[in-house]
RNA sequence: CGGGGUGUAGCGCAGCCCGGUUAGCGCGCUCGGUUCGGGACCGAGAGGUCGGGAGUUCAAAUCUCCCCACCCCGACCA
């Protein structure tokens, strides 16, 4: 069912008149099927028995582990510590913050029974942990000396979505949620912006994903926040994907859970809160930003395997010779902290392996056969450039110096390519009709002046299925007329269709 | 919740209109052999409650009715 359409197409029939084993639907033919094909065939995830849920398979989970590792270090470097709060939240907690409960109630899973008996109080499966965490902060905070509290947790959450998509929106997903407590608004605001910048840096440097960072409009912000910041990326179908958010929660949760501290002047004050998170959705972003018709393309910094070595042999003697050489190369690369895998399986032929590792997105493939050994070289193919003419021949003694550079170059090329794509599909509009035309054509992002209200945003959504993705921090300061109301303003926003 | 689609071997499908041997085909899998620089080939095998239920019939994968599941697209959301 996943690739049935492909088989009917002559292009996918090999010269022997037989369908190829696995083929990915072309991106240009059916973008969302292409996306699914990559996930299923690269074995990143599989559909679970429960509707809307997925199993993250080892190939996919390894990417998540690398994301976790990099982010976790960045969190620690900015002073945060990890902790773990329960999955179950008492129903009464959910009801304490008005906007929060309104925002989340409809999409919560609720446990009503345990141990064969109906529970005294229903337990909500966390859709996010603000309430249970602030119920604890209430116990832990008395003095300004207790602040700030900078806690992060890696966890799963559940949101009962009407419609799900692998990685982008599943009923249960993995994420990290930072929850911090501060003495002043300014401290909280500084934290909110700091963490958004961490996300931007991570997206750009690790994921090779250029993002706009800015503020959400009223109608797009988190339920219960004063304001929400976000990073927004463009996927290859020109739609926007929110890749991370950071909220300044003000005193809302402190008031709901009565969390006060005594300041240096002996006065009791409410604590200021922030929260921020990114999820396994980032894996979806990674796929949609970089991959191609041959499969997954991973940025080297997050690729579970960065270099795969394929020894080419036709008998035991050649196998031993090439695998030995491969092991030596592997040792050299490990010393350079490069993640290497040698594919010495003999049930598959080299060509098959080339295709498989390409499908799985490994940045560099090293081909090592008897001819290469005789010439003291290897042939390298980079995943971001798949033409045969892009293959690089490398002397054995150059490998340990050149491969790290090549990985960096691939990382940079992916970013540059994604940035060029986004810039090429970001337009300026000065009239409503112009904006509408761009949206109807699915042209990409539009930058324009904006002084609209919640109602004006609803109009955008109704008339062109588009939303204000963010109000970028980077503003030129020039003045112009709001695209919808005509009011003079110096605020420019980014509008697009979103996931 | 609306629209579309699919359910037959691990995967992808044919067979269904027009009921009738033992339900086929490709891939994958197992065994043996030849191969091995861009998805090799030969031979021999294993593998099925035809999504579920009821009905029509001498006979149902096939006809009728009901139900279920999943996927895709749209309305809510990270």
Coordinates of C-alpha atoms (C1' of nucleotides) in Angstrom, one line a residue:
Chain A
X1 CA 0.0 0.0 0.0
X2 CA 2.8 2.3 0.7
X3 CA 4.4 2.1 -2.7
X4 CA 1.8 0.5 -4.8
X5 CA 1.4 3.5 -7.0
X6 CA 5.1 3.4 -7.7
X7 CA 5.1 -0.1 -9.0
X8 CA 2.7 0.8 -11.7
X9 CA 5.0 3.4 -13.0
X10 CA 7.4 2.3 -15.7
X11 CA 10.2 4.4 -14.3
X12 CA 10.3 2.0 -11.4
X13 CA 10.6 -1.1 -13.4
X14 CA 14.2 -2.3 -13.7
X15 CA 15.8 -3.3 -16.9
X16 CA 15.0 -6.9 -16.1
X17 CA 11.3 -6.0 -16.2
X18 CA 10.9 -6.6 -12.5
X19 CA 9.8 -4.1 -9.9
X20 CA 12.5 -3.0 -7.6
X21 CA 12.2 -4.1 -4.0
X22 CA 11.7 -0.8 -2.4
X23 CA 10.9 2.6 -3.9
X24 CA 10.1 5.9 -2.5
X25 CA 7.2 7.9 -3.9
X26 CA 8.6 10.9 -5.7
X27 CA 8.6 14.1 -3.6
X28 CA 7.1 16.0 -6.5
X29 CA 4.3 13.5 -7.0
X30 CA 3.0 13.2 -3.5
X31 CA 4.8 15.0 -0.8
X32 CA 3.1 13.5 2.1
X33 CA 3.4 9.9 0.8
X34 CA 7.1 10.7 0.1
X35 CA 7.5 11.7 3.7
X36 CA 5.8 8.5 5.0
X37 CA 7.8 6.3 2.6
X38 CA 11.0 7.7 3.9
X39 CA 10.1 7.0 7.5
X40 CA 8.8 3.5 6.9
X41 CA 11.5 2.4 4.6
X42 CA 14.4 4.0 6.4
X43 CA 12.9 2.2 9.5
X44 CA 12.7 5.4 11.5
X45 CA 9.2 4.5 12.8
X46 CA 6.3 2.2 12.4
X47 CA 2.6 2.4 13.0
X48 CA 1.6 1.1 16.4
X49 CA -1.4 -1.0 17.2
X50 CA -3.0 2.1 18.9
X51 CA -4.4 4.7 16.6
X52 CA -2.3 7.8 16.3
X53 CA 0.6 6.2 18.0
X54 CA 3.9 5.1 16.5
X55 CA 6.9 3.0 17.4
X56 CA 10.1 4.9 17.1
X57 CA 12.5 2.2 15.7
X58 CA 16.2 2.1 16.5
X59 CA 17.1 4.1 13.4
X60 CA 14.8 6.9 14.5
X61 CA 15.5 6.7 18.2
X62 CA 19.2 7.0 17.6
X63 CA 18.6 10.4 15.9
X64 CA 16.5 11.4 18.9
X65 CA 19.4 10.4 21.2
X66 CA 21.8 12.6 19.3
X67 CA 19.3 15.5 19.6
X68 CA 18.9 14.8 23.3
X69 CA 22.7 14.7 23.8
X70 CA 23.4 18.0 22.1
X71 CA 20.4 19.9 23.6
X72 CA 21.0 18.4 27.1
X73 CA 24.6 19.8 27.0
X74 CA 23.3 23.2 26.0
X75 CA 20.8 23.2 28.8
X76 CA 23.4 22.2 31.3
X77 CA 25.7 24.9 30.0
X78 CA 23.0 27.5 30.6
X79 CA 22.6 26.3 34.2
X80 CA 19.8 23.9 34.0
X81 CA 19.3 20.5 35.8
X82 CA 17.2 17.5 34.9
X83 CA 14.4 16.0 37.0
X84 CA 11.4 13.9 36.5
X85 CA 7.8 14.5 37.4
X86 CA 4.9 12.0 37.3
X87 CA 2.9 11.1 34.2
X88 CA -0.4 11.4 36.1
X89 CA -1.9 14.8 37.0
X90 CA -4.8 15.1 39.5
X91 CA -7.8 16.5 37.7
X92 CA -8.1 19.3 40.1
X93 CA -4.7 20.6 39.2
X94 CA -5.7 20.9 35.5
X95 CA -8.6 23.1 36.5
X96 CA -6.6 25.7 38.4
X97 CA -5.4 27.8 35.6
X98 CA -8.3 29.0 33.5
X99 CA -6.7 29.5 30.1
X100 CA -4.6 26.4 30.5
X101 CA -7.5 24.2 31.2
X102 CA -9.5 25.7 28.3
X103 CA -6.5 25.1 26.0
X104 CA -5.9 21.5 26.9
X105 CA -9.0 19.8 28.3
X106 CA -10.4 18.7 24.9
X107 CA -7.2 16.9 24.0
X108 CA -6.5 15.1 27.3
X109 CA -6.6 11.4 28.0
X110 CA -8.0 10.7 31.5
X111 CA -7.6 7.7 33.7
X112 CA -10.8 6.9 35.6
X113 CA -9.9 3.5 37.0
X114 CA -7.0 1.9 38.8
X115 CA -6.5 -1.4 40.5
X116 CA -9.9 -2.5 39.3
X117 CA -11.7 0.3 41.1
X118 CA -13.0 3.7 40.1
X119 CA -10.7 6.4 41.3
X120 CA -11.6 9.0 43.9
X121 CA -10.2 11.6 41.6
X122 CA -9.6 11.3 37.9
X123 CA -6.0 11.4 36.7
X124 CA -5.0 13.3 33.6
X125 CA -2.2 11.9 31.5
X126 CA 0.1 14.9 31.2
X127 CA -0.3 16.9 28.0
X128 CA 2.4 19.1 29.5
X129 CA 3.6 19.4 33.1
X130 CA 3.1 23.0 34.2
X131 CA 0.5 22.2 36.8
X132 CA 2.2 19.3 38.5
X133 CA 5.5 21.0 38.5
X134 CA 4.1 24.3 40.0
X135 CA 2.3 22.3 42.6
X136 CA 5.7 21.1 43.7
X137 CA 7.4 24.5 43.3
X138 CA 4.8 25.7 45.8
X139 CA 6.5 23.5 48.4
X140 CA 10.0 24.3 47.4
X141 CA 10.0 28.0 47.1
X142 CA 9.9 30.4 50.1
X143 CA 12.6 32.8 49.7
X144 CA 14.2 34.8 46.9
X145 CA 17.3 32.7 47.8
X146 CA 15.5 29.7 46.4
X147 CA 15.3 31.3 43.0
X148 CA 15.8 30.8 40.2
X149 CA 14.8 27.2 39.8
X150 CA 16.0 25.9 36.4
X151 CA 14.6 22.4 35.8
X152 CA 14.2 20.5 32.7
X153 CA 12.7 17.1 32.2
X154 CA 12.8 14.6 29.3
X155 CA 9.5 12.9 29.1
X156 CA 6.6 11.6 27.1
X157 CA 3.3 13.5 26.9
X158 CA -0.1 12.6 25.4
X159 CA -2.4 14.8 23.4
X160 CA -5.5 13.4 21.9
X161 CA -5.2 14.9 18.4
X162 CA -7.9 14.5 15.8
X163 CA -5.5 13.9 13.1
X164 CA -2.0 12.5 13.5
X165 CA 1.1 12.3 11.3
X166 CA 4.3 10.3 12.0
X167 CA 6.7 12.4 14.1
X168 CA 4.9 15.7 13.3
X169 CA 1.8 15.0 15.5
X170 CA 1.3 11.8 17.3
X171 CA -1.0 11.0 20.2
X172 CA 2.0 10.3 22.4
X173 CA 5.3 12.0 21.8
X174 CA 8.6 12.5 23.4
X175 CA 9.9 15.9 24.3
X176 CA 11.8 18.0 26.8
X177 CA 10.1 20.6 28.9
X178 CA 12.0 23.2 30.8
X179 CA 10.2 24.8 33.7
X180 CA 11.8 27.7 35.5
X181 CA 10.9 29.9 38.4
X182 CA 12.3 33.5 38.8
X183 CA 12.1 36.4 41.1
X184 CA 11.3 39.0 38.5
X185 CA 9.6 39.5 35.2
X186 CA 12.8 40.6 33.7
X187 CA 14.6 37.4 34.9
X188 CA 11.8 35.3 33.4
X189 CA 11.9 37.2 30.2
X190 CA 15.6 36.9 29.9
X191 CA 15.3 33.1 30.4
X192 CA 12.5 32.8 27.8
X193 CA 14.6 34.6 25.2
X194 CA 17.8 32.7 26.2
X195 CA 16.2 29.3 25.6
X196 CA 14.7 30.4 22.4
X197 CA 18.1 31.3 21.3
X198 CA 19.4 27.9 22.4
X199 CA 16.8 26.4 20.1
X200 CA 17.7 28.6 17.2
X201 CA 21.4 27.7 17.6
X202 CA 20.6 24.0 17.9
X203 CA 18.3 24.1 14.8
X204 CA 20.9 25.9 12.7
X205 CA 24.1 24.3 13.9
X206 CA 23.0 20.8 14.5
X207 CA 19.9 20.3 12.3
X208 CA 21.3 22.5 9.5
X209 CA 17.8 24.0 9.6
X210 CA 17.6 27.8 9.1
X211 CA 14.8 29.3 11.3
X212 CA 13.1 32.6 11.9
X213 CA 12.8 33.4 15.6
X214 CA 10.2 35.7 17.0
X215 CA 7.1 36.1 18.9
X216 CA 3.7 34.4 18.5
X217 CA 0.6 36.5 18.0
X218 CA -2.2 36.5 20.5
X219 CA -4.1 33.7 18.8
X220 CA -1.1 31.4 18.3
X221 CA 0.4 31.7 21.8
X222 CA 0.4 28.9 24.5
X223 CA -2.7 28.6 26.6
X224 CA -1.8 30.3 29.9
X225 CA 1.3 32.3 28.7
X226 CA 1.9 36.0 28.7
X227 CA 3.6 35.5 25.5
X228 CA 5.2 32.8 23.4
X229 CA 8.3 32.8 21.3
X230 CA 9.0 30.4 18.6
X231 CA 11.4 29.2 15.9
X232 CA 9.8 28.6 12.5
X233 CA 11.3 26.6 9.7
X234 CA 10.3 26.1 6.1
X235 CA 9.9 22.5 4.8
X236 CA 10.5 21.5 1.2
X237 CA 6.8 21.8 0.4
X238 CA 7.1 25.4 1.5
X239 CA 5.0 25.0 4.5
X240 CA 6.0 26.3 7.9
X241 CA 6.9 24.0 10.8
X242 CA 7.1 25.3 14.4
X243 CA 10.2 23.7 15.6
X244 CA 10.4 24.9 19.2
X245 CA 8.6 27.2 21.6
X246 CA 9.5 29.2 24.7
X247 CA 6.9 30.8 26.9
X248 CA 6.9 33.6 29.4
X249 CA 4.2 32.4 31.7
X250 CA 4.2 35.5 33.9
X251 CA 2.7 35.0 37.3
X252 CA -0.2 32.9 36.0
X253 CA 0.9 29.6 37.4
X254 CA 2.3 31.0 40.6
X255 CA -1.2 32.6 41.2
X256 CA -3.0 29.4 40.3
X257 CA -0.8 27.3 42.7
X258 CA -0.1 30.1 45.2
X259 CA 3.6 30.1 44.8
X260 CA 5.0 33.2 46.7
X261 CA 8.5 34.1 47.9
X262 CA 9.7 36.7 50.3
X263 CA 12.1 39.1 48.6
X264 CA 15.0 41.0 50.2
X265 CA 12.7 43.7 51.4
X266 CA 10.6 41.1 53.3
X267 CA 7.7 41.5 50.8
X268 CA 5.8 38.5 49.6
X269 CA 5.7 38.2 45.8
X270 CA 4.5 35.8 43.2
X271 CA 7.1 33.8 41.3
X272 CA 7.6 34.4 37.6
X273 CA 7.5 31.3 35.4
X274 CA 8.8 30.2 32.0
X275 CA 8.5 26.9 30.1
X276 CA 10.1 25.8 26.8
X277 CA 10.1 22.7 24.8
X278 CA 11.1 20.8 21.7
X279 CA 9.8 17.3 20.7
X280 CA 10.3 14.4 18.4
X281 CA 8.7 16.6 15.9
X282 CA 12.2 17.8 15.2
X283 CA 12.9 14.4 13.5
X284 CA 10.0 15.2 11.1
X285 CA 11.6 18.6 10.5
X286 CA 14.9 17.0 9.7
X287 CA 13.3 14.6 7.2
X288 CA 11.2 17.2 5.5
X289 CA 14.0 19.8 5.3
X290 CA 16.8 17.8 3.7
X291 CA 15.7 14.5 2.3
X292 CA 15.3 13.6 -1.4
X293 CA 13.8 11.0 -3.7
X294 CA 16.5 8.5 -2.7
X295 CA 15.6 8.7 0.9
X296 CA 16.7 10.3 4.1
X297 CA 19.4 12.9 4.2
X298 CA 20.9 13.5 7.7
X299 CA 23.1 16.4 8.8
X300 CA 26.4 14.8 9.9
X301 CA 26.1 16.2 13.5
X302 CA 22.9 14.2 14.2
X303 CA 23.5 11.2 11.9
X304 CA 23.8 8.1 14.1
X305 CA 26.3 6.7 11.6
X306 CA 28.4 9.4 9.9
X307 CA 30.5 7.2 7.7
X308 CA 29.7 3.8 6.4
X309 CA 32.5 1.7 4.9
X310 CA 31.5 -0.8 2.3
X311 CA 34.2 -3.4 1.7
X312 CA 33.9 -4.8 -1.8
X313 CA 35.0 -8.4 -2.2
X314 CA 34.2 -11.5 -4.2
X315 CA 35.9 -14.2 -2.2
X316 CA 37.2 -14.9 1.3
X317 CA 40.7 -13.6 0.6
X318 CA 39.4 -10.3 -0.8
X319 CA 36.9 -10.1 2.1
X320 CA 39.6 -10.4 4.6
X321 CA 41.9 -7.9 2.9
X322 CA 39.2 -5.2 2.5
X323 CA 37.6 -5.7 5.9
X324 CA 41.0 -5.5 7.5
X325 CA 41.7 -2.3 5.7
X326 CA 38.2 -1.0 6.6
X327 CA 38.9 -1.7 10.3
X328 CA 42.1 0.3 10.2
X329 CA 40.2 3.2 8.7
X330 CA 37.5 2.8 11.3
X331 CA 40.1 3.1 14.1
X332 CA 41.6 6.2 12.6
X333 CA 38.1 7.8 12.3
X334 CA 37.1 6.8 15.8
X335 CA 40.1 8.7 17.1
X336 CA 38.6 11.7 15.4
X337 CA 35.3 11.1 17.2
X338 CA 33.6 10.0 14.0
X339 CA 30.8 7.4 14.1
X340 CA 31.7 4.7 11.7
X341 CA 30.1 1.5 10.6
X342 CA 31.6 -1.3 8.5
X343 CA 29.0 -3.1 6.4
X344 CA 30.7 -6.5 5.8
X345 CA 27.5 -8.5 5.4
X346 CA 28.0 -11.0 2.6
X347 CA 24.4 -11.7 1.8
X348 CA 24.1 -8.4 0.0
X349 CA 26.1 -7.1 -2.9
X350 CA 27.8 -3.7 -2.9
X351 CA 25.2 -2.0 -5.1
X352 CA 22.4 -3.1 -2.8
X353 CA 24.3 -1.7 0.1
X354 CA 24.9 1.6 -1.6
X355 CA 21.2 2.1 -2.1
X356 CA 20.3 1.0 1.4
X357 CA 22.7 3.4 3.2
X358 CA 21.6 6.1 0.9
X359 CA 18.0 5.4 1.9
X360 CA 19.1 5.6 5.6
X361 CA 20.8 9.0 5.1
X362 CA 24.4 8.2 6.1
X363 CA 26.4 11.4 5.2
X364 CA 29.5 9.6 3.8
X365 CA 29.8 6.2 2.1
X366 CA 33.3 4.9 1.7
X367 CA 33.8 2.2 -1.0
X368 CA 36.8 0.0 -0.5
X369 CA 37.6 -2.7 -3.0
X370 CA 40.7 -4.6 -4.1
X371 CA 41.4 -2.0 -6.9
X372 CA 41.3 0.8 -4.3
X373 CA 43.6 -1.0 -2.0
X374 CA 46.1 -1.6 -4.8
X375 CA 46.0 2.1 -5.5
X376 CA 46.1 3.0 -1.8
X377 CA 42.8 4.9 -1.9
X378 CA 39.1 4.8 -1.1
X379 CA 36.2 6.2 -3.0
X380 CA 33.8 8.4 -1.1
X381 CA 30.3 9.3 -1.9
X382 CA 28.6 12.2 -0.1
X383 CA 24.8 11.9 0.6
X384 CA 24.1 15.5 -0.2
X385 CA 25.4 15.2 -3.7
X386 CA 24.4 12.0 -5.4
X387 CA 25.7 12.3 -8.9
X388 CA 28.4 9.8 -9.8
X389 CA 30.7 12.6 -10.7
X390 CA 30.5 13.9 -7.1
X391 CA 32.4 10.9 -5.8
X392 CA 35.7 11.7 -4.3
X393 CA 38.8 9.6 -4.4
X394 CA 40.9 9.9 -1.3
X395 CA 44.4 8.5 -0.5
X396 CA 44.4 6.2 2.6
X397 CA 46.8 8.5 4.5
X398 CA 44.5 11.5 3.8
X399 CA 41.4 10.0 5.3
X400 CA 41.8 11.0 8.9
X401 CA 42.4 14.6 8.0
X402 CA 39.9 14.9 5.1
X403 CA 36.8 13.1 6.4
X404 CA 36.2 15.5 9.3
X405 CA 36.4 18.4 6.9
X406 CA 34.1 16.7 4.5
X407 CA 31.6 16.1 7.2
X408 CA 31.7 19.8 8.1
X409 CA 31.3 20.7 4.5
X410 CA 28.2 18.5 4.1
X411 CA 26.8 20.0 7.3
X412 CA 27.3 23.5 5.9
X413 CA 26.0 22.6 2.4
X414 CA 22.8 21.2 3.9
X415 CA 22.3 24.4 5.8
X416 CA 23.1 26.7 2.9
X417 CA 20.8 24.7 0.6
X418 CA 17.9 24.8 3.1
X419 CA 18.5 28.5 3.6
X420 CA 18.6 29.3 -0.1
X421 CA 15.4 27.3 -0.5
X422 CA 13.7 29.3 2.2
X423 CA 14.9 32.6 0.9
X424 CA 13.9 31.8 -2.6
X425 CA 10.4 31.1 -1.4
X426 CA 10.0 34.0 1.0
X427 CA 8.3 37.0 -0.6
X428 CA 7.3 40.6 0.3
X429 CA 3.7 41.6 -0.1
X430 CA 2.2 45.0 0.3
X431 CA -1.5 44.3 -0.4
X432 CA -4.0 41.8 0.8
X433 CA -4.6 40.5 -2.7
X434 CA -1.0 40.0 -3.3
X435 CA -0.7 38.1 -0.1
X436 CA -3.7 36.0 -1.0
X437 CA -2.2 35.2 -4.4
X438 CA 1.0 33.9 -2.8
X439 CA -0.9 31.8 -0.4
X440 CA -3.2 30.4 -3.1
X441 CA -0.2 29.4 -5.1
X442 CA 1.5 27.8 -2.1
X443 CA 4.5 30.0 -2.9
X444 CA 6.0 29.9 0.6
X445 CA 6.4 32.6 3.3
X446 CA 5.3 36.2 2.9
X447 CA 6.7 39.0 4.9
X448 CA 4.5 42.0 5.3
X449 CA 3.4 44.8 7.7
X450 CA 0.9 43.7 10.3
X451 CA -1.2 45.6 12.9
X452 CA -4.1 43.2 12.9
X453 CA -6.2 41.7 15.6
X454 CA -7.3 38.2 16.6
X455 CA -10.2 38.6 14.2
X456 CA -7.9 39.6 11.4
X457 CA -5.9 36.4 11.9
X458 CA -9.1 34.4 11.8
X459 CA -9.9 36.0 8.5
X460 CA -6.5 35.0 7.1
X461 CA -7.1 31.5 8.2
X462 CA -10.6 31.3 6.8
X463 CA -9.8 33.0 3.5
X464 CA -6.4 31.5 2.7
X465 CA -5.7 28.8 5.3
X466 CA -2.7 30.8 6.4
X467 CA -1.5 32.0 9.8
X468 CA 0.9 34.6 11.1
X469 CA 3.8 32.3 11.9
X470 CA 5.8 34.8 13.9
X471 CA 6.7 38.4 14.5
X472 CA 10.4 38.1 13.9
X473 CA 12.9 39.7 16.4
X474 CA 14.8 41.0 13.5
X475 CA 12.9 44.1 12.4
X476 CA 14.2 46.8 10.1
X477 CA 12.1 49.4 11.9
X478 CA 10.8 50.9 8.6
X479 CA 7.1 51.9 8.5
X480 CA 4.4 50.7 6.2
X481 CA 0.7 49.8 6.1
X482 CA -0.8 46.7 7.7
X483 CA -1.6 44.2 5.0
X484 CA -5.1 43.7 6.3
X485 CA -6.2 46.8 8.2
X486 CA -4.2 49.4 6.4
X487 CA -3.0 50.9 9.7
X488 CA 0.5 52.4 9.8
X489 CA 2.9 50.1 11.7
X490 CA 6.6 49.3 11.9
X491 CA 6.0 45.6 12.6
X492 CA 6.6 43.1 9.9
X493 CA 5.4 39.5 10.3
X494 CA 5.9 36.2 8.5
X495 CA 2.7 34.6 7.1
X496 CA 2.5 31.1 5.8
X497 CA 0.6 27.8 5.7
X498 CA 1.7 25.6 8.6
X499 CA 1.8 22.0 9.7
Chain B
rC1 C1' -16.9 14.6 12.5
rG2 C1' -17.1 15.0 6.8
rG3 C1' -14.7 13.3 2.0
rG4 C1' -11.7 9.5 -0.4
rG5 C1' -9.3 4.7 -0.1
rU6 C1' -7.7 -0.1 1.6
rG7 C1' -8.3 -4.9 4.1
rU8 C1' -6.3 -12.0 0.3
rA9 C1' 1.4 -15.3 3.0
rG10 C1' 6.2 -10.9 6.5
rC11 C1' 5.6 -6.8 2.5
rG12 C1' 3.3 -5.2 -2.3
rC13 C1' -0.6 -7.0 -5.3
rA14 C1' -3.9 -10.2 -8.9
rG15 C1' -8.3 -13.0 -8.6
rC16 C1' -14.3 -10.5 -7.1
rC17 C1' -18.1 -7.8 -12.5
rC18 C1' -19.7 -13.2 -14.6
rG19 C1' -19.9 -18.0 -7.5
rG20 C1' -17.4 -24.0 -9.2
rU21 C1' -10.4 -28.0 -9.2
rU22 C1' -5.6 -27.9 -4.6
rA23 C1' -6.5 -19.4 -3.9
rG24 C1' -2.2 -17.2 -7.6
rC25 C1' 2.1 -13.6 -8.8
rG26 C1' 6.4 -10.5 -7.4
rC27 C1' 9.6 -9.2 -3.4
rG28 C1' 11.3 -11.0 1.2
rC29 C1' 12.4 -15.6 4.1
rU30 C1' 15.0 -21.0 4.5
rC31 C1' 18.4 -24.6 2.1
rG32 C1' 22.1 -25.7 -2.0
rG33 C1' 25.1 -23.7 -5.9
rU34 C1' 27.1 -19.8 -9.2
rU35 C1' 28.0 -14.6 -8.4
rC36 C1' 29.8 -9.9 -6.1
rG37 C1' 32.6 -1.8 -8.1
rG38 C1' 25.0 1.2 -8.2
rG39 C1' 19.2 -2.9 -5.6
rA40 C1' 22.7 -10.6 -9.3
rC41 C1' 21.0 -15.5 -11.0
rC42 C1' 19.6 -20.8 -11.1
rG43 C1' 17.3 -24.9 -8.4
rA44 C1' 14.5 -26.7 -4.3
rG45 C1' 11.3 -25.3 -0.1
rA46 C1' 8.5 -23.0 4.0
rG47 C1' 4.6 -19.7 4.7
rG48 C1' -3.0 -18.4 4.0
rU49 C1' -8.9 -18.1 10.0
rC50 C1' -9.1 -14.3 1.9
rG51 C1' -10.6 -8.0 8.2
rG52 C1' -15.1 -10.0 11.4
rG53 C1' -20.3 -11.6 11.7
rA54 C1' -24.9 -13.0 9.5
rG55 C1' -27.4 -14.4 5.1
rU56 C1' -28.4 -16.4 -0.2
rU57 C1' -26.7 -21.2 -2.5
rC58 C1' -25.5 -28.0 -3.7
rA59 C1' -21.1 -24.6 -3.5
rA60 C1' -18.8 -17.9 -1.4
rA61 C1' -12.3 -14.5 -1.5
rU62 C1' -16.3 -13.8 -5.3
rC63 C1' -23.4 -12.1 -4.4
rU64 C1' -26.5 -9.4 -0.1
rC65 C1' -26.7 -7.0 4.7
rC66 C1' -24.3 -5.4 9.1
rC67 C1' -20.0 -4.4 11.8
rC68 C1' -14.7 -3.4 12.6
rA69 C1' -9.8 -1.6 11.6
rC70 C1' -6.2 1.3 9.3
rC71 C1' -4.3 4.9 5.9
rC72 C1' -4.8 9.6 3.0
rC73 C1' -7.3 14.5 2.5
rG74 C1' -10.1 18.6 5.4
rA75 C1' -11.9 21.2 10.3
rC76 C1' -8.4 21.5 16.4
rC77 C1' -3.1 21.5 17.9
rA78 C1' 3.8 21.0 19.3

